[in-house]
Coordinates of C-alpha atoms in Angstrom, one line a residue:
X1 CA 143.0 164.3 -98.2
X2 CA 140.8 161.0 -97.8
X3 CA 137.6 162.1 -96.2
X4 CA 137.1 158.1 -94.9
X5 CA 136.0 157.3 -91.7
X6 CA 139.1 156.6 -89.6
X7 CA 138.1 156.5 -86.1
X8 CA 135.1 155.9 -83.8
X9 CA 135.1 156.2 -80.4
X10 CA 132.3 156.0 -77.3
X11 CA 131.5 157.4 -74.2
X12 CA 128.8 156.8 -71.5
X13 CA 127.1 159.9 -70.3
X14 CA 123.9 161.4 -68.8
X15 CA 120.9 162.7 -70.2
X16 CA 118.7 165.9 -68.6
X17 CA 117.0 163.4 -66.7
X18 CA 120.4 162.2 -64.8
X19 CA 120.3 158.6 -66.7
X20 CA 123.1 157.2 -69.3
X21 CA 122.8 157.8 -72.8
X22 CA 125.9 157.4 -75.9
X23 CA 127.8 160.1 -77.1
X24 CA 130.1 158.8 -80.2
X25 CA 132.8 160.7 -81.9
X26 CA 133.6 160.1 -85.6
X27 CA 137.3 161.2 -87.0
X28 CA 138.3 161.1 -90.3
X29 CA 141.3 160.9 -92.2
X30 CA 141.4 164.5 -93.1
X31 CA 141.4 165.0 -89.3
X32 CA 137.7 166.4 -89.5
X33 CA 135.8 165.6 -86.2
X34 CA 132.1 164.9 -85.4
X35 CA 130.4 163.9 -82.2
X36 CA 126.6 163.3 -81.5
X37 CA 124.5 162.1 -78.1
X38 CA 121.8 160.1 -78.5
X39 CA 118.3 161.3 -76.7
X40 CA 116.2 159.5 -74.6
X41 CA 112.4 159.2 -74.3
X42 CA 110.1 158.9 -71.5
X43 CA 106.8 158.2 -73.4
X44 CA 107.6 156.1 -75.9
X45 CA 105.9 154.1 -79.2
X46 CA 106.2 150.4 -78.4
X47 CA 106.9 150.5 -82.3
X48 CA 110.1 152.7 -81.8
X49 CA 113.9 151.5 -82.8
X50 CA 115.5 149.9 -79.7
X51 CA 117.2 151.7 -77.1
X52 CA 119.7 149.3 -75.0
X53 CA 120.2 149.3 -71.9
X54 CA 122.5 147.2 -70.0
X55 CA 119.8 146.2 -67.1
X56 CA 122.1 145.6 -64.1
X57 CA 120.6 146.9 -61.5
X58 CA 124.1 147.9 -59.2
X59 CA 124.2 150.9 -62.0
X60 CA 122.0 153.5 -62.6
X61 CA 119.0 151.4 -61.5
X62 CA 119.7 149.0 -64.7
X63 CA 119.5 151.8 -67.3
X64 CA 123.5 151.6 -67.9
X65 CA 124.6 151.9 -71.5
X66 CA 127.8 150.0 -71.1
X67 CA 126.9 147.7 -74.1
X68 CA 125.8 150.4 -76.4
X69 CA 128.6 152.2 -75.9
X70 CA 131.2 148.7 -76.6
X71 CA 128.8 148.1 -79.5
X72 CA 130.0 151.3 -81.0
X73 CA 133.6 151.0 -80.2
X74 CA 133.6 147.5 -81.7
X75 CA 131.1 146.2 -84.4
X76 CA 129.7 149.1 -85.2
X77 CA 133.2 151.2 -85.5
X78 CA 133.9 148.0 -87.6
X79 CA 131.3 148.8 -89.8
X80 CA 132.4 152.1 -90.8
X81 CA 135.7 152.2 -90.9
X82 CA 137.1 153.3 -94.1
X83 CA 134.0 154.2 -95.2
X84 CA 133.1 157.8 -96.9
X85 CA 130.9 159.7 -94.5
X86 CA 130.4 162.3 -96.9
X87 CA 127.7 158.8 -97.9
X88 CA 126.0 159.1 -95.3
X89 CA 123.5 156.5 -96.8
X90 CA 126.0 154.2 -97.1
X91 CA 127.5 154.4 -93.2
X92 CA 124.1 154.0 -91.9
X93 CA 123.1 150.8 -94.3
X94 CA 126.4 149.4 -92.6
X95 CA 125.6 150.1 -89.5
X96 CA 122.0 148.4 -90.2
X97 CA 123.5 145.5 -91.8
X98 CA 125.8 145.1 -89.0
X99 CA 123.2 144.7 -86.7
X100 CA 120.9 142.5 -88.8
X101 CA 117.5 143.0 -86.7
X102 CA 114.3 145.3 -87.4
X103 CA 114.7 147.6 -84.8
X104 CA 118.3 147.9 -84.2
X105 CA 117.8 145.1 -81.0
X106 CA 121.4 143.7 -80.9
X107 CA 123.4 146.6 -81.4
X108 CA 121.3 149.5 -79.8
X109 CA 119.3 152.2 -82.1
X110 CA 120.9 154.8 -79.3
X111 CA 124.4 154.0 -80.1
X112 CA 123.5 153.4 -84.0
X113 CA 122.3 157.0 -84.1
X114 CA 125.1 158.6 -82.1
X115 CA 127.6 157.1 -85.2
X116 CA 125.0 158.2 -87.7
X117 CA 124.9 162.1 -86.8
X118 CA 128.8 162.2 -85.6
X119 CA 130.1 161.0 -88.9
X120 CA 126.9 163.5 -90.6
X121 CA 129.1 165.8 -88.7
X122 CA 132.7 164.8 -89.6
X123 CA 131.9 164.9 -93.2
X124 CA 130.2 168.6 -92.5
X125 CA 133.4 169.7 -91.3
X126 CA 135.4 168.1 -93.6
X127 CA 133.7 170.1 -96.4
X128 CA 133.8 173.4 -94.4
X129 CA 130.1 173.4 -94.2
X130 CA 127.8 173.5 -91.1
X131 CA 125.4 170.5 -90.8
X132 CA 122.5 172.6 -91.8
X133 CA 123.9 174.1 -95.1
X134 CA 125.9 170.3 -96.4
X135 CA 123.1 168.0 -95.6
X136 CA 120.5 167.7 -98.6
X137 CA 122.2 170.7 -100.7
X138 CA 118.8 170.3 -103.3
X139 CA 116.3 171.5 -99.9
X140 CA 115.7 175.2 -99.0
X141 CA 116.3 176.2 -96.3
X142 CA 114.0 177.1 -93.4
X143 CA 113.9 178.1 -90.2
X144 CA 111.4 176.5 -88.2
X145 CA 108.4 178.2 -86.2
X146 CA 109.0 177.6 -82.5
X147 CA 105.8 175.0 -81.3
X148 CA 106.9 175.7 -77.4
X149 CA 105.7 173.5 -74.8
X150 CA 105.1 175.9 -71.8
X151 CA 103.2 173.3 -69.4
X152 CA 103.9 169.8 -69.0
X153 CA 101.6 167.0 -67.8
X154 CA 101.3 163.6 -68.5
X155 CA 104.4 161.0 -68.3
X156 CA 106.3 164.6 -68.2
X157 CA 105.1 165.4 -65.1
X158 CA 104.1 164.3 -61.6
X159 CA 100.9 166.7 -61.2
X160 CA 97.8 165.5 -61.7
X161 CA 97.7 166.8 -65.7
X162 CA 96.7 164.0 -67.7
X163 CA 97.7 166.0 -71.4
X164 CA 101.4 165.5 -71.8
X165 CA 102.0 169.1 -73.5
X166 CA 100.7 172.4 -73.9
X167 CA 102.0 174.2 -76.8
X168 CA 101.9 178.0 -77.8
X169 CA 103.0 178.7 -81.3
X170 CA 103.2 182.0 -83.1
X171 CA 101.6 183.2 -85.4
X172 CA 102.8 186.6 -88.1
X173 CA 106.6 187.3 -87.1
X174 CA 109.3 187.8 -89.2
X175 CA 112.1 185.9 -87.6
X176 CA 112.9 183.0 -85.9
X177 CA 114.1 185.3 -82.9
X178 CA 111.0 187.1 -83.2
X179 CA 108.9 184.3 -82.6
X180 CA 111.3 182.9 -79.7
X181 CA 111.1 186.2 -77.9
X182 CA 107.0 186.0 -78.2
X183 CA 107.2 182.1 -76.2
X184 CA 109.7 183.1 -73.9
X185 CA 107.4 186.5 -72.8
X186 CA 104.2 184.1 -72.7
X187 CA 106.2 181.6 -70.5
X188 CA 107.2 184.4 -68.0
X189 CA 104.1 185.4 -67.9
X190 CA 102.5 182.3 -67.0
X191 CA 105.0 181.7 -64.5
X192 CA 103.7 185.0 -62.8
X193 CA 100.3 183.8 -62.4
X194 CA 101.1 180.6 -61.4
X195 CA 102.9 182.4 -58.5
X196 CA 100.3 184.7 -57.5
X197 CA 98.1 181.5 -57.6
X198 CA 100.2 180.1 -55.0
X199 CA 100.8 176.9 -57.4
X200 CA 104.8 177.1 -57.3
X201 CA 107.4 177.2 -60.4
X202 CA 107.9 173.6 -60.6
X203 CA 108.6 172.4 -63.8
X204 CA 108.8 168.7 -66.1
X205 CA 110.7 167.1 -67.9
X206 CA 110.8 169.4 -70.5
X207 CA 111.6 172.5 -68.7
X208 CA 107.2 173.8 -69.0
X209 CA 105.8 174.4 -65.8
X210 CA 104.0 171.4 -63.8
X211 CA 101.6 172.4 -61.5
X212 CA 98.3 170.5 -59.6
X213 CA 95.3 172.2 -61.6
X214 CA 91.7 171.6 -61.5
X215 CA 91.4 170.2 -65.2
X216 CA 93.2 170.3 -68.2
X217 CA 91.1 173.0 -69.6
X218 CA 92.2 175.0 -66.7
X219 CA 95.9 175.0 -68.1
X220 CA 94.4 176.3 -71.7
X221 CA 92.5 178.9 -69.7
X222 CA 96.1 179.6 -67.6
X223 CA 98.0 180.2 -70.7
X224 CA 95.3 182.3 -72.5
X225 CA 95.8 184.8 -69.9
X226 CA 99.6 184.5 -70.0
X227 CA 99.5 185.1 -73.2
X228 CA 96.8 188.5 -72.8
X229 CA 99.6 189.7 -70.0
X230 CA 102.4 189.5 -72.5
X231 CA 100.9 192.1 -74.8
X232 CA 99.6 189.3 -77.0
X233 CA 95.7 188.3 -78.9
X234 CA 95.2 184.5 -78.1
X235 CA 93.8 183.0 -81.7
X236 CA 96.0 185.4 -83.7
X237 CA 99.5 186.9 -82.5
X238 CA 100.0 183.6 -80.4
X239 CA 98.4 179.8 -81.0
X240 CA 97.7 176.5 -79.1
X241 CA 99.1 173.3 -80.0
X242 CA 98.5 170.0 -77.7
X243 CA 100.5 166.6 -77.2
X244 CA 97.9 164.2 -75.8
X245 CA 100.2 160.9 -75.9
X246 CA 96.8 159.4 -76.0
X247 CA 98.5 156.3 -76.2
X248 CA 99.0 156.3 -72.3
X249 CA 95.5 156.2 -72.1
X250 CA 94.5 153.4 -74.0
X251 CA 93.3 150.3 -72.4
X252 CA 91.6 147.0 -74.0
X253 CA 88.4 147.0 -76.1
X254 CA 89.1 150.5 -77.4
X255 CA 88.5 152.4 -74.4
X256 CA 90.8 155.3 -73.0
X257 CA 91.3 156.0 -69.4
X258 CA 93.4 158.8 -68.2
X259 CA 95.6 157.7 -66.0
X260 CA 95.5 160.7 -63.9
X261 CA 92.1 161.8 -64.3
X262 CA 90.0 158.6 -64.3
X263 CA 88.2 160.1 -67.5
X264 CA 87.2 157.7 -69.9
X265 CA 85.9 157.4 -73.3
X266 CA 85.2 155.6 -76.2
X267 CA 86.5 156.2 -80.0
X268 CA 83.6 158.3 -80.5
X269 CA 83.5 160.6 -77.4
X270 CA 87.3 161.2 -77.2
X271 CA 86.9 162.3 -80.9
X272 CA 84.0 164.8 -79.9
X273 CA 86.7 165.6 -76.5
X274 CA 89.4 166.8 -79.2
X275 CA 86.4 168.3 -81.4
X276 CA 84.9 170.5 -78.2
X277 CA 88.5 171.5 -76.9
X278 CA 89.0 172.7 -80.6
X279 CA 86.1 174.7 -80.7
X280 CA 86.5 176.7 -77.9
X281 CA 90.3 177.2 -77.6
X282 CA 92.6 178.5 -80.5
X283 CA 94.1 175.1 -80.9
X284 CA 95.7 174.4 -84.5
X285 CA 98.0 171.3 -83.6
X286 CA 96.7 167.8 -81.8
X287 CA 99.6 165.3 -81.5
X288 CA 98.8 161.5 -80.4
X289 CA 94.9 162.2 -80.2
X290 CA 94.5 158.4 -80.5
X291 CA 96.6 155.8 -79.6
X292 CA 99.7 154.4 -81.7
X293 CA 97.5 151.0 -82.4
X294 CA 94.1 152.6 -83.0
X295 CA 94.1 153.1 -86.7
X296 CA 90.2 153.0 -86.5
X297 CA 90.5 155.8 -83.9
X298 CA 93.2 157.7 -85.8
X299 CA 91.1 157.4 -88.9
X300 CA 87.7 158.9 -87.5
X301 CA 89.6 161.9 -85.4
X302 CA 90.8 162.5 -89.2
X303 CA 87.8 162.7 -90.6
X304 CA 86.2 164.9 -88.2
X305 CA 89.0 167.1 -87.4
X306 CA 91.2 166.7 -90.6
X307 CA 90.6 169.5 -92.0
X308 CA 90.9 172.3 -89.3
X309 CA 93.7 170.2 -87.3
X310 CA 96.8 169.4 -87.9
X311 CA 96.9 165.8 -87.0
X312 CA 100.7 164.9 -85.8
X313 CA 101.5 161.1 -85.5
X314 CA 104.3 160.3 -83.1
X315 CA 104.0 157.0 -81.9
X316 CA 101.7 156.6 -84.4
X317 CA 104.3 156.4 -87.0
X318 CA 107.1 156.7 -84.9
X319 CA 109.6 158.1 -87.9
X320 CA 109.0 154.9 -89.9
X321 CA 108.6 154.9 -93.6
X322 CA 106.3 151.8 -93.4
X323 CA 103.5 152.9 -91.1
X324 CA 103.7 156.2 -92.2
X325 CA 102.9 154.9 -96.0
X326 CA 100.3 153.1 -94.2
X327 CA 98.6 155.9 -92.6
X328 CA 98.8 158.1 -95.9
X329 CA 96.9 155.3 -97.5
X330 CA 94.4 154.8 -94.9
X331 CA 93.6 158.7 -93.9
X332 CA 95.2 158.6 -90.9
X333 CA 96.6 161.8 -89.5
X334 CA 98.1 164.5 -91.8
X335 CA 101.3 165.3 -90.2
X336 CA 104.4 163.5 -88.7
X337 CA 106.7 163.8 -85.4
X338 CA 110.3 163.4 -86.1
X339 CA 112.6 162.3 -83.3
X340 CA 115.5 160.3 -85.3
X341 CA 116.3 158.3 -82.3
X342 CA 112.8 156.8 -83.1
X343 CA 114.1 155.0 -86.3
X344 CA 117.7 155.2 -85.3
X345 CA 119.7 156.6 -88.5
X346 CA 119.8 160.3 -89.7
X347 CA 119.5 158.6 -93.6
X348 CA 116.1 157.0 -92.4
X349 CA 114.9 160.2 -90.6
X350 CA 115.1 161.8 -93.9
X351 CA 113.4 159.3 -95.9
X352 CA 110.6 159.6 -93.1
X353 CA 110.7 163.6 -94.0
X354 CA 110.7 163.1 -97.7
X355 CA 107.9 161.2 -98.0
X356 CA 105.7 163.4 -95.8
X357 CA 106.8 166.4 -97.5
X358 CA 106.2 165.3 -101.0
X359 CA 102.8 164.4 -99.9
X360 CA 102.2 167.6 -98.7
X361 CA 101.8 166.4 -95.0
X362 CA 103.0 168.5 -92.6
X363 CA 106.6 167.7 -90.6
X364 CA 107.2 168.9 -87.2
X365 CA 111.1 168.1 -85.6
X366 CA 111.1 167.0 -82.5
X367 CA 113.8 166.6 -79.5
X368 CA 113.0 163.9 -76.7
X369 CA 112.2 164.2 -72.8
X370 CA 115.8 162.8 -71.9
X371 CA 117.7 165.9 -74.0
X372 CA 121.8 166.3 -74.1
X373 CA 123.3 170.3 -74.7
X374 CA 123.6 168.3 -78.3
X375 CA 121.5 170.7 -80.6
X376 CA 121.2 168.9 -84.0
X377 CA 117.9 168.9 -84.2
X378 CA 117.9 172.7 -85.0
X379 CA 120.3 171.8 -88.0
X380 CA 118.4 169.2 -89.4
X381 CA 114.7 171.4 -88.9
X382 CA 116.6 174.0 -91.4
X383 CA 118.3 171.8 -93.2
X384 CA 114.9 170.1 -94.0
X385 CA 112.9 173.0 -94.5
X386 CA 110.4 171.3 -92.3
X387 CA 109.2 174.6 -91.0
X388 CA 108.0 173.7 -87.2
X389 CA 109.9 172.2 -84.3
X390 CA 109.3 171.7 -81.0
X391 CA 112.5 171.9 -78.2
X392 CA 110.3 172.1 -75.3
X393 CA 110.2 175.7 -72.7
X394 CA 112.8 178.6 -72.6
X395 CA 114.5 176.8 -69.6
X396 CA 116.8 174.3 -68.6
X397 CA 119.9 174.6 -71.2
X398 CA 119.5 171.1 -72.5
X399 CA 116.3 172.9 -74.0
X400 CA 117.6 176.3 -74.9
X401 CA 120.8 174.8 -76.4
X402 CA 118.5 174.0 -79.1
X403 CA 116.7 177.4 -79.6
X404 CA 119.7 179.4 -79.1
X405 CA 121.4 176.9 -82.1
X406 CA 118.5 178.4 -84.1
X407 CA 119.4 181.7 -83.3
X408 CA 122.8 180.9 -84.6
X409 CA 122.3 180.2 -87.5
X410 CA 119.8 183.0 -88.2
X411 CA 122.2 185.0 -87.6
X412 CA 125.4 183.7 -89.7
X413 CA 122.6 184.0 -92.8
X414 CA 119.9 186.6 -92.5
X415 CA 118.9 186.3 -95.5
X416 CA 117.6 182.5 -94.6
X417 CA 113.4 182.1 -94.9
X418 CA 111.5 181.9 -91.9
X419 CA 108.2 179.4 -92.0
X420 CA 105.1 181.6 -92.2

């Protein structure tokens, strides 16, 4: 039977955060079925696809999704109709074309992507195949190494923790399971001390705890002994991986702030902040060090740091083929966020992945602050072979759903590779 696109269909629902956000459903003639929520995030590249909202403030405090969601039920479902979504190239350059702006503006990147992964989806199903196994047949598989934000600050947060994420990563396991178990021991553990320290269990966004500390060193110190009380060497069993979202500090003239600190530096002195922290804690990972403009920045924390960091752009590069050609040419960074809300199509995500991987960079998937149970970002980590992702702390399900999609499919193939 025809595997064309026969039906779409929308629905406005709510994120982890309580606001809207699309779900889309994709049917086929065969009768194969795919759905797909788009995420939502909180700090967010100014140079990221656009996510609309409907902006009347007598719902949801103007963050509605009405339009996104009667974009995909109308022009968009227009679109794709009849289409093959076993091309899923070719439903997402109608989609694009439908549209006919830069960053998805008219019709919504959030309902654009929902249609992009559902009919990803349908045509999975329609071939018997799970996402992770149909999508790019030619990759090998992987499954990812867990880069776990246990402690949030930043806009994550509302403690007075200026660093959006601290990560622990680890390091020598065999499995994808084995590595979870290691996080989830380390984040119970820091959750005892932060009780005995009378500092609550509160956490963000992303399900890591969020307490008032004294610095942000203090939190690396925190989770060096969490990590000591779960039976694990800091610097070798279990490793430290920051999200600075440095672009939340960044004010005119080239000078950062933070906002919840009052710290500031220069390009220079934030450089040699990055270069201290990295010499005295068992950091390996630095995401957003500079901000998403500051290619200067970006381009002297490479050269400094380059080679014993791995430099992730987020909004630096935002998914996008075009700034991340530009930062390979210019030496900026060395390895690349992917949230494929960010560019707005699962066929441009994997352009975004292609290029980094053929240029050896290193490729890290990523889910968003405003999650949905909706775990594809687990399929598409394996079905890339991009070897890292982070999903955020062993709590809140919208989190887990994710990890416990990774256990899944470890599971249903054993055999499958885990990333060293």
């Amino acid at each position: 039977m025809s595997t064309s696109i026969k039906s779409v269909m929308a629905l406005e629902i709510l994120d982890s955060r309580g606001n809207p956000t699309v779900r889309a459903g994709v049917e086929l003639e065969d009768g194969s079925w795919g759905w797909a929520n788009a995420p939502s995030g909180a700090s967010t590249g100014v140079h990221e696809a656009h996510e609309l909202r409907d902006g009347d403030p007598a719902r949801y405090r103007g963050k509605g999704v009405l339009q996104a969601v009667e974009h995909v039920r109308g022009p968009l479902a227009k679109a794709v109709i009849g289409l093959p979504a076993r091309d899923f190239q070719q439903v997402d350059r109608a989609m694009i074309e439908a549209d006919g702006t830069e960053n998805k503006k008219r019709l919504g990147a959030n309902g654009i992507l929902a249609v992009s992964l559902a009919s990803a989806r349908a045509a999975a199903a329609s071939a018997g195949a799970p996402l992770w196994r149909w999508l790019w047949p030619q990759k090998k598989k992987l499954l990812p190494v867990p880069m776990m934000n246990i402690l949030n600050g930043g806009a994550h947060a509302k403690n007075n923790v200026d660093i959006q994420e601290f990560m622990i990563i680890p390091r020598g396991v065999g499995s994808f399971g084995e590595g979870l178990r290691r996080c989830a021991e380390v984040y119970h553990a820091l959750g005892a001390i932060l009780g005995e320290k009378g500092m609550g269990s509160g956490v963000g966004d992303e399900g890591g705890f969020a307490p008032n500390l004294s610095s942000d060193e203090e939190a690396m110190d925190l989770i060096l002994r969490a990590i000591g009380r779960a039976g694990y060497r800091p610097g070798e069993e279990i490793v430290l991986g920051l999200d600075a979202a440095a672009s939340e500090w960044m004010k005119e003239g080239g000078i950062y702030r933070t906002p919840k600190g009052g710290r500031v530096f220069d390009r220079e002195e934030l450089c040699s902040y990055w270069e201290g922290l990295a010499g005295r804690y068992p950091i390996v990972s630095l995401e957003d060090g500079a901000a998403e403009d500051d290619w200067e920045g970006w381009k002297l924390l490479t050269r400094r740091l380059g080679k014993k960091l791995q430099l992730v752009g987020d909004d630096l590069f935002v998914t996008n083929l075009r700034r991340l050609e530009r930062g390979m040419e210019e030496g900026a960074g060395n390895a690349i966020l992917i949230k494929p809300n960010q560019i707005g199509t699962l066929s441009e995500t994997l352009e975004a992945v292609k290029l980094a991987q053929e240029r050896s960079w290193g490729v890290v998937m990523s889910h968003r602050s405003g999650e949905t149970e909706d775990a594809v970002i687990g399929d598409l980590a394996v079905a890339t072979g991009c070897g890292q992702i982070k999903a955020g702390a062993p709590c809140r399900s919208e989190r887990v759903a994710k990890y416990n999609r990774l256990i899944e499919i470890e599971f249903s193939d054993p055999t499958r590779r885990f990333a060293p």
